[in-house]
Backbone as CSV, one residue per row, in Angstrom:
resi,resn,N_x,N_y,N_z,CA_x,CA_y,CA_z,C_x,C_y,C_z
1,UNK,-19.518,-6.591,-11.040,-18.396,-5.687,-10.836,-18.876,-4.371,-10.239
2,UNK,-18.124,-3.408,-9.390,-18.624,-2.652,-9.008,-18.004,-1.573,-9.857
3,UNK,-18.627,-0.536,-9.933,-18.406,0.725,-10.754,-17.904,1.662,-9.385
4,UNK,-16.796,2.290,-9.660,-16.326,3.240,-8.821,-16.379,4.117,-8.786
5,UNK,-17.586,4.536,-9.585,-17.740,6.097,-10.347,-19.642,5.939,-9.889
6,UNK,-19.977,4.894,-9.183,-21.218,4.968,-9.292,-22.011,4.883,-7.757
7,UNK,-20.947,5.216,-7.045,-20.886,4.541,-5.299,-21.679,5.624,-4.858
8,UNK,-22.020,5.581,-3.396,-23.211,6.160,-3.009,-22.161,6.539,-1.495
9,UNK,-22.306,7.668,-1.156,-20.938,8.121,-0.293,-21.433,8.074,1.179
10,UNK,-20.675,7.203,1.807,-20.076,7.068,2.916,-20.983,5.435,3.099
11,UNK,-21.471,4.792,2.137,-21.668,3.710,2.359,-20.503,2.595,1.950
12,UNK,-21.076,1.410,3.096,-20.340,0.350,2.874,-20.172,-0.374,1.919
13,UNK,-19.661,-1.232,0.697,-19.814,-1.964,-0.166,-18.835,-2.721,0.143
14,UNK,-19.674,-4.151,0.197,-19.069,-5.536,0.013,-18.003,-5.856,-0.785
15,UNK,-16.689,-6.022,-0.775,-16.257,-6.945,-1.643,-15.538,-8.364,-1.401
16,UNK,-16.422,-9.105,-2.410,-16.131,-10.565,-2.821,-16.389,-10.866,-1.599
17,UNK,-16.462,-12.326,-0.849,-17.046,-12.960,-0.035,-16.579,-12.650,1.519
18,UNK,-17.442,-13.146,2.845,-16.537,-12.979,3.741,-14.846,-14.420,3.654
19,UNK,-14.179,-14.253,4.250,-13.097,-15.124,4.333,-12.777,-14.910,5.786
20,UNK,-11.639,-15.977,5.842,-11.294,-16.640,7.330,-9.864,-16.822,7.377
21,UNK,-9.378,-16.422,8.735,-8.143,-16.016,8.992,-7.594,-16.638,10.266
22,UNK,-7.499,-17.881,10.531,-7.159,-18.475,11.642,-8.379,-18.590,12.312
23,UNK,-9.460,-19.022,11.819,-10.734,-18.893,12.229,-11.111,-18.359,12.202
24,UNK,-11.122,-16.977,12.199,-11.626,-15.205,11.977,-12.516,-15.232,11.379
25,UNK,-13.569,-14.836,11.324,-14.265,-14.232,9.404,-13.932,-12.917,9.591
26,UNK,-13.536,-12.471,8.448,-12.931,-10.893,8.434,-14.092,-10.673,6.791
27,UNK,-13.961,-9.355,6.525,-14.670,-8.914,5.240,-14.367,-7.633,4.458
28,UNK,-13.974,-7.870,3.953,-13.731,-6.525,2.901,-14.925,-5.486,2.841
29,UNK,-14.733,-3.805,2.526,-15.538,-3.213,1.930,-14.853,-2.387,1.574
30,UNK,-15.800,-1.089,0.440,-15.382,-0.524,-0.078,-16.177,0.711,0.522
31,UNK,-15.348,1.756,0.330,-16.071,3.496,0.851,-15.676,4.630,0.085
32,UNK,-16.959,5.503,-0.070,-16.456,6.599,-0.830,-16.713,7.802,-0.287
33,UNK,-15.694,8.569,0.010,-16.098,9.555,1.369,-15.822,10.988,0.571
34,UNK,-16.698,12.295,0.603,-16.142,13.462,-0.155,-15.269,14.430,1.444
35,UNK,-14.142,14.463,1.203,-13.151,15.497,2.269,-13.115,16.666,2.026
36,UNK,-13.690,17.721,2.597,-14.219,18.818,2.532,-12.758,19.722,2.675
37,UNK,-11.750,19.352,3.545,-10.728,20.501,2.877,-9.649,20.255,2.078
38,UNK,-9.792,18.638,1.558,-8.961,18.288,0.363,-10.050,19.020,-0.946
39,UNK,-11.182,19.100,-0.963,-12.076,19.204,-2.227,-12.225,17.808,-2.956
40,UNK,-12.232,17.071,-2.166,-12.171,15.793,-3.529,-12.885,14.489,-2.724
41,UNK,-12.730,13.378,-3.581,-13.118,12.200,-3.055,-11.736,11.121,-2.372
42,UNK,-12.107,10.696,-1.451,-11.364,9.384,-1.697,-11.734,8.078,-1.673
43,UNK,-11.762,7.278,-1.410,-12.094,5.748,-1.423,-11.321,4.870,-0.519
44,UNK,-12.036,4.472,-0.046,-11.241,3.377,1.545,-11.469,2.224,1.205
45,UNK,-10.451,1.514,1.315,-10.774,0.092,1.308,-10.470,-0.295,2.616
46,UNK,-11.511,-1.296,3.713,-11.016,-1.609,5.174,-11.577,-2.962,4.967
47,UNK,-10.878,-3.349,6.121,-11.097,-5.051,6.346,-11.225,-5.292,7.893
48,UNK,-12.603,-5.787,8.338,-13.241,-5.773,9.455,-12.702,-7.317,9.746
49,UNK,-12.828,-7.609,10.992,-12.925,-8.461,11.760,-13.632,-8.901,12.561
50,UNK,-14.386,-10.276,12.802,-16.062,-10.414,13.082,-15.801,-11.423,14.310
51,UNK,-15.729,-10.951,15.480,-15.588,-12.233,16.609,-16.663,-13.116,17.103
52,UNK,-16.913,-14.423,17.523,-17.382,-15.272,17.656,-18.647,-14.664,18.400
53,UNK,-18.172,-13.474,19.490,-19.319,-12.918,20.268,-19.719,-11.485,19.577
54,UNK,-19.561,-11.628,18.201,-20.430,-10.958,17.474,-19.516,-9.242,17.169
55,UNK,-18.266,-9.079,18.277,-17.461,-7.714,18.314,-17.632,-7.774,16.878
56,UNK,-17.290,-6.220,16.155,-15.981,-5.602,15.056,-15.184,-4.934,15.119
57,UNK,-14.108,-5.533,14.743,-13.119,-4.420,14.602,-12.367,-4.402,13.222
58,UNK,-11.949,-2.746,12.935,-11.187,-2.753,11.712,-9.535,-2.830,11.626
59,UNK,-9.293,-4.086,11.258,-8.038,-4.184,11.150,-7.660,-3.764,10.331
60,UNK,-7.525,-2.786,9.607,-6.272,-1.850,8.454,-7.380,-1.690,7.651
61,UNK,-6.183,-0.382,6.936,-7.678,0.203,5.544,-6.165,0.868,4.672
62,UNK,-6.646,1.167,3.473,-5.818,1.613,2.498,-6.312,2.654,1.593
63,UNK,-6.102,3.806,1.057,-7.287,4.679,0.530,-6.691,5.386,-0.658
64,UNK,-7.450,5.714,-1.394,-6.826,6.013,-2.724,-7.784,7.056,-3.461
65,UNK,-7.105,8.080,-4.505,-8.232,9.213,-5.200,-8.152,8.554,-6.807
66,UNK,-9.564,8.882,-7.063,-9.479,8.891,-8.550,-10.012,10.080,-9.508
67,UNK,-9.175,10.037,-9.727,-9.320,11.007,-11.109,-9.532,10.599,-12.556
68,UNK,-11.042,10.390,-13.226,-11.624,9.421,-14.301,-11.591,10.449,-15.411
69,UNK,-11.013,12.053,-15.507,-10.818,12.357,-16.591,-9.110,12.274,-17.192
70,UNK,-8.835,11.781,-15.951,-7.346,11.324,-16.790,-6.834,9.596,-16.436
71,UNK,-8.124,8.669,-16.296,-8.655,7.457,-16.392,-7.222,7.272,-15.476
72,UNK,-6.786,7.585,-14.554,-5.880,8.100,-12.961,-6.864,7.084,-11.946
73,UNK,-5.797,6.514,-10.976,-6.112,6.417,-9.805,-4.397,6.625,-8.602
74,UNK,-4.997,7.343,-7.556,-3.509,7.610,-6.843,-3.677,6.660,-5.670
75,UNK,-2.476,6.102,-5.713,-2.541,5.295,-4.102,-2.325,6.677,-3.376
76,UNK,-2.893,6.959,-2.307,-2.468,7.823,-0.811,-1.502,7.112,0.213
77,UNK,-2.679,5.815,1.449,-1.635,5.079,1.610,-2.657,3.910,2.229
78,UNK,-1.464,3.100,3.066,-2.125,2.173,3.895,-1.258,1.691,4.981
79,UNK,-2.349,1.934,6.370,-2.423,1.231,7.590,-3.099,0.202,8.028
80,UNK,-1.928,-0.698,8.740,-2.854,-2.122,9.506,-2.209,-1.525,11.130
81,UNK,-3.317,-2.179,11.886,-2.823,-1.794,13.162,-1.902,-2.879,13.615
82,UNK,-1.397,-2.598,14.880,-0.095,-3.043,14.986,-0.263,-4.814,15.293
83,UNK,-1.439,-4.968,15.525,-1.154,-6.265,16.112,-1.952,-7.188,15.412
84,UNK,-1.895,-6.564,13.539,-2.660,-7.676,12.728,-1.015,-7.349,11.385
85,UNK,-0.144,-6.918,11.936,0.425,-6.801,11.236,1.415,-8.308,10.567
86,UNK,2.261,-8.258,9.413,2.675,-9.241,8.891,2.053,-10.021,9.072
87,UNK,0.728,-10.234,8.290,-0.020,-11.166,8.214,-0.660,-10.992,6.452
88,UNK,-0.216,-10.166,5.816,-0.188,-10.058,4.174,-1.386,-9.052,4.096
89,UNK,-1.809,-8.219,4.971,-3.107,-7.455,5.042,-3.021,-6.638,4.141
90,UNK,-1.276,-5.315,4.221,-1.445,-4.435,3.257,-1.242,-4.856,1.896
91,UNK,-0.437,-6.127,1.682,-0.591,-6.703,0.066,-1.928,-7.293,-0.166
92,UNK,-2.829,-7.526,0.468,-4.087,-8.004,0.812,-4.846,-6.585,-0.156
93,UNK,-4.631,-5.619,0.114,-5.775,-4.247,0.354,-5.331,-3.641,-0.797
94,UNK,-3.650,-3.956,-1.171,-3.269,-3.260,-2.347,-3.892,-3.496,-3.793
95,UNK,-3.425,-5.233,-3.574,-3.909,-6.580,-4.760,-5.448,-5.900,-5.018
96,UNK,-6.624,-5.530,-3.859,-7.695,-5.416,-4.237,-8.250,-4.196,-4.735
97,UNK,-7.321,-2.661,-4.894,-6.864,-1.791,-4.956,-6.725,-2.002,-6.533
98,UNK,-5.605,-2.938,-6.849,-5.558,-2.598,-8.713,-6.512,-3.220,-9.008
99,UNK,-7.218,-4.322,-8.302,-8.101,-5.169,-9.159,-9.268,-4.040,-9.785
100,UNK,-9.568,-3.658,-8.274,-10.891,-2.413,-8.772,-10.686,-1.851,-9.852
101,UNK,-9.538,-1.044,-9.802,-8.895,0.128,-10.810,-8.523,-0.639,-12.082
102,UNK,-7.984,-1.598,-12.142,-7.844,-2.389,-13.654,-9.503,-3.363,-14.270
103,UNK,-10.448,-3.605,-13.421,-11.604,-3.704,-13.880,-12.240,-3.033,-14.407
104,UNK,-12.276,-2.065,-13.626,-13.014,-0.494,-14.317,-12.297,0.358,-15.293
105,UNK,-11.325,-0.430,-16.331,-10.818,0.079,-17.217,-9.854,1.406,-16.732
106,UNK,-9.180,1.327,-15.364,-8.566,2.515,-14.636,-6.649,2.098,-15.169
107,UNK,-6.262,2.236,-16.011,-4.824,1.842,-16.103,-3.728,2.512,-15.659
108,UNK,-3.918,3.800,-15.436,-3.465,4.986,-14.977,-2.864,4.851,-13.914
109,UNK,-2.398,3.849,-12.954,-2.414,3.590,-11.336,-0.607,4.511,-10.936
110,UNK,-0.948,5.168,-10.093,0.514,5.810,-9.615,0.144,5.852,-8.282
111,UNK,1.422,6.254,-7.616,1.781,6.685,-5.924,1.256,8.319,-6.050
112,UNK,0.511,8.990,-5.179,0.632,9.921,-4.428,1.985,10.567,-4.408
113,UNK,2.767,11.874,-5.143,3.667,11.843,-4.895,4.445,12.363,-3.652
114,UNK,3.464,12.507,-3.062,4.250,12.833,-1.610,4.628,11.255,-0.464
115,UNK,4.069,10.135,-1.125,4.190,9.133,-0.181,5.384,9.151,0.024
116,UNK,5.964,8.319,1.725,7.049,8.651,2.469,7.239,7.945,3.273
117,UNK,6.816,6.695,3.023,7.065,5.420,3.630,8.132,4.686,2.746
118,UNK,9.098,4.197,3.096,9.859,3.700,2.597,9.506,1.715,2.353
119,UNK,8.971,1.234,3.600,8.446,-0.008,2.992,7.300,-0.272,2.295
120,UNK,6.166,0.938,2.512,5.237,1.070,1.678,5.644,1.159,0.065
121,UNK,6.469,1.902,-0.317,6.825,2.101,-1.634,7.587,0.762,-2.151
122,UNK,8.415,-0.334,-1.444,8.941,-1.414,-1.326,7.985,-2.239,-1.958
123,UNK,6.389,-2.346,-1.395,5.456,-2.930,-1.231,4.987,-3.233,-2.752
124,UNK,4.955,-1.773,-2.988,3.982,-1.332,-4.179,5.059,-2.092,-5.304
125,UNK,6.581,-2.041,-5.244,7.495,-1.991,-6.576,7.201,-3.528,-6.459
126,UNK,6.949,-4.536,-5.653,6.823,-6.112,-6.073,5.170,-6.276,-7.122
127,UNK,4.118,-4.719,-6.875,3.347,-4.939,-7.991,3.464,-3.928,-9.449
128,UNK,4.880,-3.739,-9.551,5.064,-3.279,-10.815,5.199,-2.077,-11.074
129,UNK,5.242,-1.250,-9.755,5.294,0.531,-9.619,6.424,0.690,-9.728
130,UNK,7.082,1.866,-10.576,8.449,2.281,-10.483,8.939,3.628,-10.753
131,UNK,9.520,4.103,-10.533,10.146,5.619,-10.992,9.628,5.841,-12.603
132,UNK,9.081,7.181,-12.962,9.668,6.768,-14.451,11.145,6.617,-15.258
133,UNK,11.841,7.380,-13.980,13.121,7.812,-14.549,14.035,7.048,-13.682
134,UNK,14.539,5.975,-14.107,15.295,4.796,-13.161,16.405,5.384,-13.053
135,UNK,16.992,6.350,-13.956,18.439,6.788,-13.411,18.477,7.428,-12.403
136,UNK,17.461,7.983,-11.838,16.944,9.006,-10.474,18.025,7.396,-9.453
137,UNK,18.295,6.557,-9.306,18.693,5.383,-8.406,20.055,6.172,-8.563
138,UNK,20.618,6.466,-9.508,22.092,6.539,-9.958,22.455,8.327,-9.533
139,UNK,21.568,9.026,-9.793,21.445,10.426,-9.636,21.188,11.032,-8.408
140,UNK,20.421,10.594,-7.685,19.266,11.167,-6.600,20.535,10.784,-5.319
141,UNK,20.326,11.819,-4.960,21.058,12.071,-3.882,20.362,11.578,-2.492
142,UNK,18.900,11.065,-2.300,18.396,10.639,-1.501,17.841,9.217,-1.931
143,UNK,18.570,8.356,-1.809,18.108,7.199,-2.326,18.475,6.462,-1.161
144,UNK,17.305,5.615,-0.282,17.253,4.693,0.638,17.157,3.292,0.372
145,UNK,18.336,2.409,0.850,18.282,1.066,0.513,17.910,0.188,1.513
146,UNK,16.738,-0.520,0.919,16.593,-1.739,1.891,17.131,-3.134,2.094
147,UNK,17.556,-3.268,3.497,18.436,-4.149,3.645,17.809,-5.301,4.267
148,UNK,18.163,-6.594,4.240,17.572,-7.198,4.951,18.767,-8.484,5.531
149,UNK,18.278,-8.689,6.414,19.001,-10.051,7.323,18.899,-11.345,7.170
150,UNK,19.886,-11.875,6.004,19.602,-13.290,5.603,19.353,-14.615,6.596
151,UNK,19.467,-14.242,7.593,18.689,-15.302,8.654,17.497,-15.132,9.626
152,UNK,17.433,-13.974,9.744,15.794,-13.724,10.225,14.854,-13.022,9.440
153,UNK,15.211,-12.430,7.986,14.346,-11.924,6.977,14.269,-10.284,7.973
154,UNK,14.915,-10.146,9.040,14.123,-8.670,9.400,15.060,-7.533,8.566
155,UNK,14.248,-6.629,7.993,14.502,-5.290,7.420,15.288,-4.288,7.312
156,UNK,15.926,-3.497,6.905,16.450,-2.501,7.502,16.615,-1.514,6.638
157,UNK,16.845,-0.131,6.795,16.930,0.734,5.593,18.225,1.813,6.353
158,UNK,19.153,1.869,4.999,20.413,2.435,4.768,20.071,3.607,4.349
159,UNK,20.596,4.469,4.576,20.400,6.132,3.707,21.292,6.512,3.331
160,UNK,21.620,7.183,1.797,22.679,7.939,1.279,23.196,9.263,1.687
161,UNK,22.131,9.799,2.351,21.936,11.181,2.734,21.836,11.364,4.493
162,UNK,23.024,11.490,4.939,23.064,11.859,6.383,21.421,12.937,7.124
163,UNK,21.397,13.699,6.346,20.565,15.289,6.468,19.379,14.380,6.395
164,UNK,18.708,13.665,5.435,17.175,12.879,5.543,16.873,11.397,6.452
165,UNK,18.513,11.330,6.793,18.163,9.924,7.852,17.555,10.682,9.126
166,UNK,18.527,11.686,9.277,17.909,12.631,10.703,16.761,13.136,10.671
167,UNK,16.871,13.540,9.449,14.859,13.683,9.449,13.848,12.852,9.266
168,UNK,14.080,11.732,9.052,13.475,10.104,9.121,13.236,9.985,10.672
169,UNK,14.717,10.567,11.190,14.461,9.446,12.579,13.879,10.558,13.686
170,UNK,13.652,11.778,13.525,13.050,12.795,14.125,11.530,12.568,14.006
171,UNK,10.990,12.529,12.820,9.898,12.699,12.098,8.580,11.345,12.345
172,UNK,7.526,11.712,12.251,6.300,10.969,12.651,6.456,9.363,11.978
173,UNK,6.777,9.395,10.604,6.752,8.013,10.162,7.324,7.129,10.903
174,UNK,8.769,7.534,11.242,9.361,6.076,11.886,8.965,5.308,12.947
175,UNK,8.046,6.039,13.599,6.918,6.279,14.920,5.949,4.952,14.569
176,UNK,5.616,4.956,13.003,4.693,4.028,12.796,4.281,2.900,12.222
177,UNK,5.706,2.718,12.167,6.351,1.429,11.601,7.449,0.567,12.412
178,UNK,7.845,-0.540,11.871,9.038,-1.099,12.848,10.496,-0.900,11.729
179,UNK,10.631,0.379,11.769,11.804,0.723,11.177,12.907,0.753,12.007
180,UNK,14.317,-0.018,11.249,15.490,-0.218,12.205,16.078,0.345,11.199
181,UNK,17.572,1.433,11.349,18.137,2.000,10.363,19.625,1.226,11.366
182,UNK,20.486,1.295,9.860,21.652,0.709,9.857,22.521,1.575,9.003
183,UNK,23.779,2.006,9.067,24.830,2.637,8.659,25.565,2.178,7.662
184,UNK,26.198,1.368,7.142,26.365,0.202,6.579,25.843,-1.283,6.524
185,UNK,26.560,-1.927,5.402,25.864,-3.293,5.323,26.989,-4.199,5.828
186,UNK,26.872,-5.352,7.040,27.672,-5.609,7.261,27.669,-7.205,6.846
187,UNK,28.306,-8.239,7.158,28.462,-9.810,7.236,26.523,-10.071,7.827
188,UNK,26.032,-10.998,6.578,24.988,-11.418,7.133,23.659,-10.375,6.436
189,UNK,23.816,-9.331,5.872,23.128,-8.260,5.687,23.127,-8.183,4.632
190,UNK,22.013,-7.954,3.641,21.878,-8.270,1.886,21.144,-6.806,1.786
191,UNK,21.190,-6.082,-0.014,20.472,-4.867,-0.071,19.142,-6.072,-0.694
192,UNK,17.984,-5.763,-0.757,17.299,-6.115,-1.851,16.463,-4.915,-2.637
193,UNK,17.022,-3.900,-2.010,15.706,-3.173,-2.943,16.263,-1.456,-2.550
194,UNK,16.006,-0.482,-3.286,16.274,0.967,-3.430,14.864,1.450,-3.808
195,UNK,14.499,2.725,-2.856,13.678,3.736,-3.000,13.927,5.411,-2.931
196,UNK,13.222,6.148,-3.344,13.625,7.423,-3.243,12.034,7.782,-3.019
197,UNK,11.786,8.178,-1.993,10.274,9.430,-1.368,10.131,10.276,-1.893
198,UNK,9.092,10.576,-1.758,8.463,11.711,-2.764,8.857,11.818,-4.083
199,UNK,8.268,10.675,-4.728,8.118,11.155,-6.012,7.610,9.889,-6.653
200,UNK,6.701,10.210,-7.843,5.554,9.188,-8.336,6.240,8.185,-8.830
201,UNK,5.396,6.947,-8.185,5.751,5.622,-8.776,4.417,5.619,-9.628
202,UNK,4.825,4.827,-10.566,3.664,4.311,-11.963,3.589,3.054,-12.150
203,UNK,2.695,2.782,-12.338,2.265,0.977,-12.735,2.882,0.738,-14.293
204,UNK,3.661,-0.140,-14.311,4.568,-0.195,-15.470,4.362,-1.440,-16.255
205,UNK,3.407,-2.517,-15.476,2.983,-3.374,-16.477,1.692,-3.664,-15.782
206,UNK,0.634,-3.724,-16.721,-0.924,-3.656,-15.686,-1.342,-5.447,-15.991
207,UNK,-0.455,-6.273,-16.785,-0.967,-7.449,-17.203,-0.234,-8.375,-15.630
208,UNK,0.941,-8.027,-15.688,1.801,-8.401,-14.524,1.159,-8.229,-13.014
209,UNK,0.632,-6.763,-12.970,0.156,-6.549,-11.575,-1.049,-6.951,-11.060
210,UNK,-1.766,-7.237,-12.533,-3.005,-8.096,-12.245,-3.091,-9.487,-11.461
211,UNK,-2.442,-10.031,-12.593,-1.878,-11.015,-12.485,-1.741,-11.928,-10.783
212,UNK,-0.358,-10.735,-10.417,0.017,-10.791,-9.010,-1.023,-10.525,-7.848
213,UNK,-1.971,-9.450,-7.924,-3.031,-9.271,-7.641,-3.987,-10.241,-7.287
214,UNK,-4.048,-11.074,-8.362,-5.448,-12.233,-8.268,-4.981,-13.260,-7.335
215,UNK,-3.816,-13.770,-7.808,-2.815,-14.723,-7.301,-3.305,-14.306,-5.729
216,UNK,-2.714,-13.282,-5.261,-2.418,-12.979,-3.932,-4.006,-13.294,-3.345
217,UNK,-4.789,-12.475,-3.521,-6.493,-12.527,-3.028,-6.832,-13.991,-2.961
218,UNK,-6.667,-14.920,-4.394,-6.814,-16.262,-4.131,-6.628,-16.713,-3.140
219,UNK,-5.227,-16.708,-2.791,-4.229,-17.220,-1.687,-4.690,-16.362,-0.296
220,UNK,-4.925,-15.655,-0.309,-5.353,-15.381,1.240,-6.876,-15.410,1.785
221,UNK,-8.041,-16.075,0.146,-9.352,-16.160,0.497,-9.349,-18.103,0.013
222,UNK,-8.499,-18.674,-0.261,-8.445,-19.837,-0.397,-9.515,-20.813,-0.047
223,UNK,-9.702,-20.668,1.467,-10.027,-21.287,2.080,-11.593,-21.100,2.162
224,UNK,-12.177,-20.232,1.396,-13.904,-19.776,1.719,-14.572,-20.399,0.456
């Protein structure tokens, strides 16, 4: 097991085997980098890609702070580039994300509360992250619903709040995602899911997210 408190900074560390992705070998590592005008550490998790004529490239990374006197770890966030995307990378990076943090006795796991991705936070609530205060859904005047299209599965997010859709659709994020916003829900169009930005999600069952966690890594290293 690796100790996350014991890493040697700005080196690479292996995790678990290489694996294969439509023939690919791709490989996990782990990084611990100190950011000189945050004051702190963070930790990268990236996943390389190894071509036949020997190239690398890093297809997505996900990065996170820990804080071991309040046995804390914060998701920040995670990017895959555009053309390894929907391929399970960021549930890939997340799954390996609690594993670390629930090995190393880290139970503490929350969102960054400034995260501001709306499918990112989507992401995280299928491993057990949630508001603490669920009436914030019923209360919160900025609560974004995700919608999706019962015949092509594609996405969409509704906003309660006229004033933060415009600043959604002005603003850098929507830039970096394939976000489609919709006004209503019409014939054909299902909600499945509600978020509200900026503000901490918490790991609400760590037996569950494990769980889901292992499951997932299995399933996408299956084959090695």
């Amino acid at each position: 097991m690796i100790n996350l408190f014991d890493l040697e900074y700005d080196k690479n560390y292996q995790i678990g085997k290489d694996f294969y992705d439509n023939g690919t070998r791709e490989r996990l590592y782990l990084k611990r980098s100190y950011s000189k005008p945050d004051k702190r550490d963070f930790y990268f998790l990236n996943i390389y890609t190894f071509s036949p004529t020997g190239d690398i490239s890093c297809q997505g990374y996900m990065y996170f702070t820990m804080h071991p006197g309040q046995n804390e770890s914060r998701f920040v966030g995670v990017y895959i580039k555009p053309e390894y995307r929907d391929n399970g990378y960021a549930s890939f990076l997340i799954s390996n994300w609690i594993k670390l943090c629930l090995d190393n006795d880290i139970y503490n796991l929350r969102t960054h509360k400034k995260q501001r991705k709306p499918f990112t936070l989507h992401l995280l609530k299928k491993y057990e992250f949630e508001l603490a205060n669920l009436e914030e859904y019923n209360t919160s005047p900025y609560v974004i619903h995700i919608c999706r299209d019962s015949s092509t599965r594609f996405k969409y997010l509704m906003f309660d709040s006229e004033k933060q859709k415009r600043g959604f659709v002005s603003g850098k994020i929507i830039r970096g995602d394939n976000y489609q916003i919709i006004d209503c829900i019409t014939d054909g169009i299902e909600e499945i899911d509600k978020v509200i930005l900026s503000r901490p999600h918490l790991l609400q069952d760590e037996n569950l997210s494990y769980s889901k966690a292992l499951r997932l890594i299995k399933e996408k290293t299956k084959d090695n």
